[in-house]
Amino acid sequence: MSIEKFIREIPKAELHLHIEGSFQPELMFDIAKRNHIEIPYKSVEELKKAYKFGCLQDFLDIYYTGAGVLLKEEDFYDLTMAYFEACRENNIIFAEIMFDPQTHTQRGVSFDTVIRGIQEAREEAKEKYGIDSLLIMSYLRHLSEEEAFKTLEQSLPYKEWITSVGLDSSERGNPPSKFRKVFEASVKEGYRPVAHAGEEGDADYIWEAIDLLGVHRIDHGNRSLQDENLVKEIVKRDLALTVCPLSNLELRNVDVLTSHPLKKLMDKGIKVTVNSDDPAYFGGHLNENFLQIRKALDLTKEDIVELVKNSFQYSFASEEQKSGYLKRVDAFVADFQD
Ligand code: HPA
Ligand code: ZN
């Protein structure tokens, strides 16, 4: 049996994907041109050459520059639709999409423009391709809590389109505790909390995310292995990690994929999911993440099935949706032929 074919074809969910990080250079150039915006790179090739990062901040600087060409509703629609096309190629049938409103509102683009463009694409993807999705509104942690409160306020008229709130951007020096009050207020509004923690920050940031923000999942969380008590607590509270292998490699959180902690985390009993994070910048969508981490860590077919099932099980889909998705996975596994 070809494990590669199995990985490519198995139905999957993606739980950690920044829509701005799915912005392919070709589309970026097209949109820059139609919006009459100069990007500081002459060509797609030159831009791609700049995708060499020493750390998270190196990447974020380029990511925010790229997002700077998005101005109109149709730009956000095109961006999101391009991601759904990738979902089809990767057999992603359910996607939880993060978006960073402040990356745009800070530049004078309205919240309404951003979310309407994304929402239109979501509805079309459901109708045309049968792909289900939901939205995670992420606060930028390098900005103040007051700015996050403004974003929460702006989101309220669109509440029915948003399921969850997250926390992203520069981790070190911006601990979850900085956002305790706005997360509390967000949960009161019905949003389900997640947060990036333990990507570059230490285990104490993960403790804060679970104790102070009450997150249902931890984005990345690799560094939980620093603290045995934390590992036990994550297992006890049944919190999944959204792990992003190629992101960790490209942002130098691991030197080589063979030293990636994914399998160690699984062996400790933590529920791990595999995700692409920012596929346009880190060298591949979800299938590529699965293929490369499988090879690097010599994962078995059973490991792959477990990871895929976790991504549905620990999603924010309804219980009815989850059971339907898991049945599809079981049917695929039973019927799979090389
Ligand atoms: N980490 C933190 N913030 C982000 C990332 C990431 O990988 N991608 C987009 N914003
Ligand atoms: Zn991320």
PDB file of N, CA, C and O in Angstrom, residues 225-275:
ATOM      1  N   LEU A 225       6.399  20.163  26.249  1.00  0.00           N
ATOM      2  CA  LEU A 225       7.306  19.083  26.682  1.00  0.00           C
ATOM      3  C   LEU A 225       8.358  19.550  27.685  1.00  0.00           C
ATOM      4  O   LEU A 225       9.013  18.728  28.326  1.00  0.00           O
ATOM      5  N   GLN A 226       8.506  20.860  27.821  1.00  0.00           N
ATOM      6  CA  GLN A 226       9.445  21.390  28.822  1.00  0.00           C
ATOM      7  C   GLN A 226       9.002  21.075  30.251  1.00  0.00           C
ATOM      8  O   GLN A 226       9.796  21.153  31.180  1.00  0.00           O
ATOM      9  N   ASP A 227       7.695  20.809  30.438  1.00  0.00           N
ATOM     10  CA  ASP A 227       7.154  20.737  31.792  1.00  0.00           C
ATOM     11  C   ASP A 227       6.237  19.514  31.927  1.00  0.00           C
ATOM     12  O   ASP A 227       5.124  19.497  31.398  1.00  0.00           O
ATOM     13  N   GLU A 228       6.735  18.524  32.639  1.00  0.00           N
ATOM     14  CA  GLU A 228       6.004  17.256  32.790  1.00  0.00           C
ATOM     15  C   GLU A 228       4.618  17.465  33.412  1.00  0.00           C
ATOM     16  O   GLU A 228       3.645  16.813  33.010  1.00  0.00           O
ATOM     17  N   ASN A 229       4.519  18.394  34.362  1.00  0.00           N
ATOM     18  CA  ASN A 229       3.211  18.652  34.985  1.00  0.00           C
ATOM     19  C   ASN A 229       2.224  19.258  33.990  1.00  0.00           C
ATOM     20  O   ASN A 229       1.018  18.994  34.043  1.00  0.00           O
ATOM     21  N   LEU A 230       2.774  20.081  33.124  1.00  0.00           N
ATOM     22  CA  LEU A 230       1.922  20.694  32.091  1.00  0.00           C
ATOM     23  C   LEU A 230       1.397  19.611  31.138  1.00  0.00           C
ATOM     24  O   LEU A 230       0.211  19.608  30.780  1.00  0.00           O
ATOM     25  N   VAL A 231       2.268  18.708  30.744  1.00  0.00           N
ATOM     26  CA  VAL A 231       1.853  17.606  29.867  1.00  0.00           C
ATOM     27  C   VAL A 231       0.694  16.848  30.526  1.00  0.00           C
ATOM     28  O   VAL A 231      -0.343  16.590  29.901  1.00  0.00           O
ATOM     29  N   LYS A 232       0.866  16.549  31.811  1.00  0.00           N
ATOM     30  CA  LYS A 232      -0.189  15.810  32.528  1.00  0.00           C
ATOM     31  C   LYS A 232      -1.506  16.592  32.539  1.00  0.00           C
ATOM     32  O   LYS A 232      -2.585  16.037  32.380  1.00  0.00           O
ATOM     33  N   GLU A 233      -1.375  17.900  32.733  1.00  0.00           N
ATOM     34  CA  GLU A 233      -2.562  18.757  32.803  1.00  0.00           C
ATOM     35  C   GLU A 233      -3.280  18.823  31.445  1.00  0.00           C
ATOM     36  O   GLU A 233      -4.514  18.787  31.375  1.00  0.00           O
ATOM     37  N   ILE A 234      -2.506  18.904  30.374  1.00  0.00           N
ATOM     38  CA  ILE A 234      -3.094  18.948  29.019  1.00  0.00           C
ATOM     39  C   ILE A 234      -3.848  17.654  28.739  1.00  0.00           C
ATOM     40  O   ILE A 234      -4.956  17.663  28.200  1.00  0.00           O
ATOM     41  N   VAL A 235      -3.245  16.531  29.167  1.00  0.00           N
ATOM     42  CA  VAL A 235      -3.905  15.233  28.975  1.00  0.00           C
ATOM     43  C   VAL A 235      -5.180  15.173  29.828  1.00  0.00           C
ATOM     44  O   VAL A 235      -6.252  14.795  29.354  1.00  0.00           O
ATOM     45  N   LYS A 236      -5.050  15.622  31.087  1.00  0.00           N
ATOM     46  CA  LYS A 236      -6.187  15.563  32.004  1.00  0.00           C
ATOM     47  C   LYS A 236      -7.363  16.405  31.488  1.00  0.00           C
ATOM     48  O   LYS A 236      -8.513  15.990  31.532  1.00  0.00           O
ATOM     49  N   ARG A 237      -7.024  17.605  30.991  1.00  0.00           N
ATOM     50  CA  ARG A 237      -8.111  18.476  30.507  1.00  0.00           C
ATOM     51  C   ARG A 237      -8.561  18.133  29.085  1.00  0.00           C
ATOM     52  O   ARG A 237      -9.446  18.791  28.540  1.00  0.00           O
ATOM     53  N   ASP A 238      -7.882  17.158  28.484  1.00  0.00           N
ATOM     54  CA  ASP A 238      -8.236  16.707  27.134  1.00  0.00           C
ATOM     55  C   ASP A 238      -8.192  17.856  26.114  1.00  0.00           C
ATOM     56  O   ASP A 238      -9.136  18.064  25.335  1.00  0.00           O
ATOM     57  N   LEU A 239      -7.085  18.594  26.143  1.00  0.00           N
ATOM     58  CA  LEU A 239      -6.904  19.719  25.211  1.00  0.00           C
ATOM     59  C   LEU A 239      -6.043  19.264  24.037  1.00  0.00           C
ATOM     60  O   LEU A 239      -4.971  18.692  24.247  1.00  0.00           O
ATOM     61  N   ALA A 240      -6.516  19.522  22.833  1.00  0.00           N
ATOM     62  CA  ALA A 240      -5.710  19.126  21.668  1.00  0.00           C
ATOM     63  C   ALA A 240      -4.703  20.229  21.319  1.00  0.00           C
ATOM     64  O   ALA A 240      -4.883  21.401  21.664  1.00  0.00           O
ATOM     65  N   LEU A 241      -3.644  19.804  20.644  1.00  0.00           N
ATOM     66  CA  LEU A 241      -2.650  20.742  20.119  1.00  0.00           C
ATOM     67  C   LEU A 241      -2.802  20.804  18.601  1.00  0.00           C
ATOM     68  O   LEU A 241      -2.952  19.761  17.959  1.00  0.00           O
ATOM     69  N   THR A 242      -2.756  22.012  18.051  1.00  0.00           N
ATOM     70  CA  THR A 242      -2.734  22.134  16.584  1.00  0.00           C
ATOM     71  C   THR A 242      -1.282  22.349  16.162  1.00  0.00           C
ATOM     72  O   THR A 242      -0.753  23.448  16.231  1.00  0.00           O
ATOM     73  N   VAL A 243      -0.659  21.272  15.761  1.00  0.00           N
ATOM     74  CA  VAL A 243       0.783  21.283  15.473  1.00  0.00           C
ATOM     75  C   VAL A 243       1.003  21.543  13.971  1.00  0.00           C
ATOM     76  O   VAL A 243       0.228  21.079  13.131  1.00  0.00           O
ATOM     77  N   CYS A 244       2.066  22.290  13.668  1.00  0.00           N
ATOM     78  CA  CYS A 244       2.320  22.727  12.289  1.00  0.00           C
ATOM     79  C   CYS A 244       3.774  22.425  11.921  1.00  0.00           C
ATOM     80  O   CYS A 244       4.666  23.275  12.076  1.00  0.00           O
ATOM     81  N   PRO A 245       4.039  21.192  11.428  1.00  0.00           N
ATOM     82  CA  PRO A 245       5.427  20.762  11.238  1.00  0.00           C
ATOM     83  C   PRO A 245       6.270  21.652  10.323  1.00  0.00           C
ATOM     84  O   PRO A 245       7.375  22.055  10.711  1.00  0.00           O
ATOM     85  N   LEU A 246       5.767  21.982   9.135  1.00  0.00           N
ATOM     86  CA  LEU A 246       6.603  22.768   8.213  1.00  0.00           C
ATOM     87  C   LEU A 246       6.800  24.199   8.720  1.00  0.00           C
ATOM     88  O   LEU A 246       7.853  24.801   8.501  1.00  0.00           O
ATOM     89  N   SER A 247       5.821  24.734   9.406  1.00  0.00           N
ATOM     90  CA  SER A 247       5.972  26.048  10.033  1.00  0.00           C
ATOM     91  C   SER A 247       7.105  25.998  11.061  1.00  0.00           C
ATOM     92  O   SER A 247       7.985  26.874  11.089  1.00  0.00           O
ATOM     93  N   ASN A 248       7.101  24.971  11.887  1.00  0.00           N
ATOM     94  CA  ASN A 248       8.144  24.836  12.922  1.00  0.00           C
ATOM     95  C   ASN A 248       9.530  24.727  12.303  1.00  0.00           C
ATOM     96  O   ASN A 248      10.503  25.256  12.834  1.00  0.00           O
ATOM     97  N   LEU A 249       9.590  24.055  11.168  1.00  0.00           N
ATOM     98  CA  LEU A 249      10.873  23.925  10.474  1.00  0.00           C
ATOM     99  C   LEU A 249      11.305  25.269   9.880  1.00  0.00           C
ATOM    100  O   LEU A 249      12.431  25.727  10.106  1.00  0.00           O
ATOM    101  N   GLU A 250      10.392  25.920   9.173  1.00  0.00           N
ATOM    102  CA  GLU A 250      10.737  27.173   8.477  1.00  0.00           C
ATOM    103  C   GLU A 250      11.029  28.319   9.449  1.00  0.00           C
ATOM    104  O   GLU A 250      11.775  29.227   9.133  1.00  0.00           O
ATOM    105  N   LEU A 251      10.403  28.273  10.627  1.00  0.00           N
ATOM    106  CA  LEU A 251      10.647  29.334  11.619  1.00  0.00           C
ATOM    107  C   LEU A 251      11.723  28.928  12.626  1.00  0.00           C
ATOM    108  O   LEU A 251      11.890  29.554  13.664  1.00  0.00           O
ATOM    109  N   ARG A 252      12.434  27.871  12.293  1.00  0.00           N
ATOM    110  CA  ARG A 252      13.598  27.438  13.062  1.00  0.00           C
ATOM    111  C   ARG A 252      13.275  26.996  14.491  1.00  0.00           C
ATOM    112  O   ARG A 252      14.117  27.087  15.385  1.00  0.00           O
ATOM    113  N   ASN A 253      12.020  26.552  14.696  1.00  0.00           N
ATOM    114  CA  ASN A 253      11.714  25.993  16.018  1.00  0.00           C
ATOM    115  C   ASN A 253      12.233  24.568  16.147  1.00  0.00           C
ATOM    116  O   ASN A 253      12.407  24.058  17.256  1.00  0.00           O
ATOM    117  N   VAL A 254      12.462  23.942  14.994  1.00  0.00           N
ATOM    118  CA  VAL A 254      13.236  22.691  14.958  1.00  0.00           C
ATOM    119  C   VAL A 254      14.261  22.831  13.838  1.00  0.00           C
ATOM    120  O   VAL A 254      14.001  23.510  12.840  1.00  0.00           O
ATOM    121  N   ASP A 255      15.429  22.225  14.015  1.00  0.00           N
ATOM    122  CA  ASP A 255      16.477  22.333  12.989  1.00  0.00           C
ATOM    123  C   ASP A 255      16.192  21.444  11.789  1.00  0.00           C
ATOM    124  O   ASP A 255      16.467  21.806  10.647  1.00  0.00           O
ATOM    125  N   VAL A 256      15.681  20.254  12.113  1.00  0.00           N
ATOM    126  CA  VAL A 256      15.325  19.289  11.061  1.00  0.00           C
ATOM    127  C   VAL A 256      14.038  18.601  11.493  1.00  0.00           C
ATOM    128  O   VAL A 256      13.763  18.489  12.699  1.00  0.00           O
ATOM    129  N   LEU A 257      13.272  18.154  10.506  1.00  0.00           N
ATOM    130  CA  LEU A 257      11.975  17.549  10.865  1.00  0.00           C
ATOM    131  C   LEU A 257      12.126  16.268  11.676  1.00  0.00           C
ATOM    132  O   LEU A 257      11.230  15.912  12.443  1.00  0.00           O
ATOM    133  N   THR A 258      13.285  15.602  11.527  1.00  0.00           N
ATOM    134  CA  THR A 258      13.468  14.353  12.286  1.00  0.00           C
ATOM    135  C   THR A 258      13.531  14.620  13.797  1.00  0.00           C
ATOM    136  O   THR A 258      13.328  13.713  14.593  1.00  0.00           O
ATOM    137  N   SER A 259      13.804  15.875  14.190  1.00  0.00           N
ATOM    138  CA  SER A 259      13.769  16.152  15.642  1.00  0.00           C
ATOM    139  C   SER A 259      12.469  16.857  16.058  1.00  0.00           C
ATOM    140  O   SER A 259      12.381  17.445  17.143  1.00  0.00           O
ATOM    141  N   HIS A 260      11.465  16.787  15.200  1.00  0.00           N
ATOM    142  CA  HIS A 260      10.179  17.404  15.552  1.00  0.00           C
ATOM    143  C   HIS A 260       9.510  16.628  16.696  1.00  0.00           C
ATOM    144  O   HIS A 260       9.512  15.400  16.693  1.00  0.00           O
ATOM    145  N   PRO A 261       8.900  17.345  17.666  1.00  0.00           N
ATOM    146  CA  PRO A 261       8.324  16.651  18.843  1.00  0.00           C
ATOM    147  C   PRO A 261       6.954  15.992  18.639  1.00  0.00           C
ATOM    148  O   PRO A 261       6.400  15.458  19.609  1.00  0.00           O
ATOM    149  N   LEU A 262       6.412  16.012  17.424  1.00  0.00           N
ATOM    150  CA  LEU A 262       5.027  15.511  17.231  1.00  0.00           C
ATOM    151  C   LEU A 262       4.778  14.114  17.818  1.00  0.00           C
ATOM    152  O   LEU A 262       3.814  13.911  18.560  1.00  0.00           O
ATOM    153  N   LYS A 263       5.685  13.193  17.523  1.00  0.00           N
ATOM    154  CA  LYS A 263       5.440  11.818  17.987  1.00  0.00           C
ATOM    155  C   LYS A 263       5.604  11.720  19.512  1.00  0.00           C
ATOM    156  O   LYS A 263       4.861  10.981  20.177  1.00  0.00           O
ATOM    157  N   LYS A 264       6.575  12.472  20.028  1.00  0.00           N
ATOM    158  CA  LYS A 264       6.760  12.477  21.498  1.00  0.00           C
ATOM    159  C   LYS A 264       5.479  12.958  22.171  1.00  0.00           C
ATOM    160  O   LYS A 264       5.049  12.407  23.192  1.00  0.00           O
ATOM    161  N   LEU A 265       4.882  13.999  21.616  1.00  0.00           N
ATOM    162  CA  LEU A 265       3.643  14.531  22.187  1.00  0.00           C
ATOM    163  C   LEU A 265       2.545  13.470  22.145  1.00  0.00           C
ATOM    164  O   LEU A 265       1.822  13.265  23.128  1.00  0.00           O
ATOM    165  N   MET A 266       2.450  12.783  21.015  1.00  0.00           N
ATOM    166  CA  MET A 266       1.427  11.712  20.895  1.00  0.00           C
ATOM    167  C   MET A 266       1.692  10.608  21.920  1.00  0.00           C
ATOM    168  O   MET A 266       0.771  10.119  22.581  1.00  0.00           O
ATOM    169  N   ASP A 267       2.951  10.246  22.063  1.00  0.00           N
ATOM    170  CA  ASP A 267       3.294   9.154  22.986  1.00  0.00           C
ATOM    171  C   ASP A 267       3.011   9.512  24.447  1.00  0.00           C
ATOM    172  O   ASP A 267       2.832   8.631  25.282  1.00  0.00           O
ATOM    173  N   LYS A 268       2.989  10.813  24.733  1.00  0.00           N
ATOM    174  CA  LYS A 268       2.646  11.243  26.106  1.00  0.00           C
ATOM    175  C   LYS A 268       1.142  11.217  26.339  1.00  0.00           C
ATOM    176  O   LYS A 268       0.660  11.577  27.418  1.00  0.00           O
ATOM    177  N   GLY A 269       0.373  10.940  25.285  1.00  0.00           N
ATOM    178  CA  GLY A 269      -1.086  10.897  25.434  1.00  0.00           C
ATOM    179  C   GLY A 269      -1.778  12.192  25.058  1.00  0.00           C
ATOM    180  O   GLY A 269      -2.997  12.330  25.239  1.00  0.00           O
ATOM    181  N   ILE A 270      -1.016  13.146  24.511  1.00  0.00           N
ATOM    182  CA  ILE A 270      -1.632  14.410  24.088  1.00  0.00           C
ATOM    183  C   ILE A 270      -2.303  14.213  22.732  1.00  0.00           C
ATOM    184  O   ILE A 270      -1.793  13.496  21.870  1.00  0.00           O
ATOM    185  N   LYS A 271      -3.457  14.830  22.559  1.00  0.00           N
ATOM    186  CA  LYS A 271      -4.182  14.747  21.290  1.00  0.00           C
ATOM    187  C   LYS A 271      -3.592  15.768  20.319  1.00  0.00           C
ATOM    188  O   LYS A 271      -3.718  16.976  20.530  1.00  0.00           O
ATOM    189  N   VAL A 272      -2.951  15.254  19.290  1.00  0.00           N
ATOM    190  CA  VAL A 272      -2.255  16.128  18.332  1.00  0.00           C
ATOM    191  C   VAL A 272      -3.031  16.159  17.017  1.00  0.00           C
ATOM    192  O   VAL A 272      -3.606  15.156  16.603  1.00  0.00           O
ATOM    193  N   THR A 273      -3.036  17.332  16.381  1.00  0.00           N
ATOM    194  CA  THR A 273      -3.552  17.445  15.012  1.00  0.00           C
ATOM    195  C   THR A 273      -2.449  18.047  14.146  1.00  0.00           C
ATOM    196  O   THR A 273      -1.560  18.733  14.664  1.00  0.00           O
ATOM    197  N   VAL A 274      -2.510  17.797  12.848  1.00  0.00           N
ATOM    198  CA  VAL A 274      -1.507  18.338  11.919  1.00  0.00           C
ATOM    199  C   VAL A 274      -2.155  19.440  11.082  1.00  0.00           C
ATOM    200  O   VAL A 274      -3.303  19.290  10.640  1.00  0.00           O
ATOM    201  N   ASN A 275      -1.411  20.526  10.884  1.00  0.00           N
ATOM    202  CA  ASN A 275      -1.954  21.708  10.206  1.00  0.00           C
ATOM    203  C   ASN A 275      -0.865  22.416   9.413  1.00  0.00           C
ATOM    204  O   ASN A 275       0.324  22.178   9.629  1.00  0.00           O
TER     205      ASN A 275
END
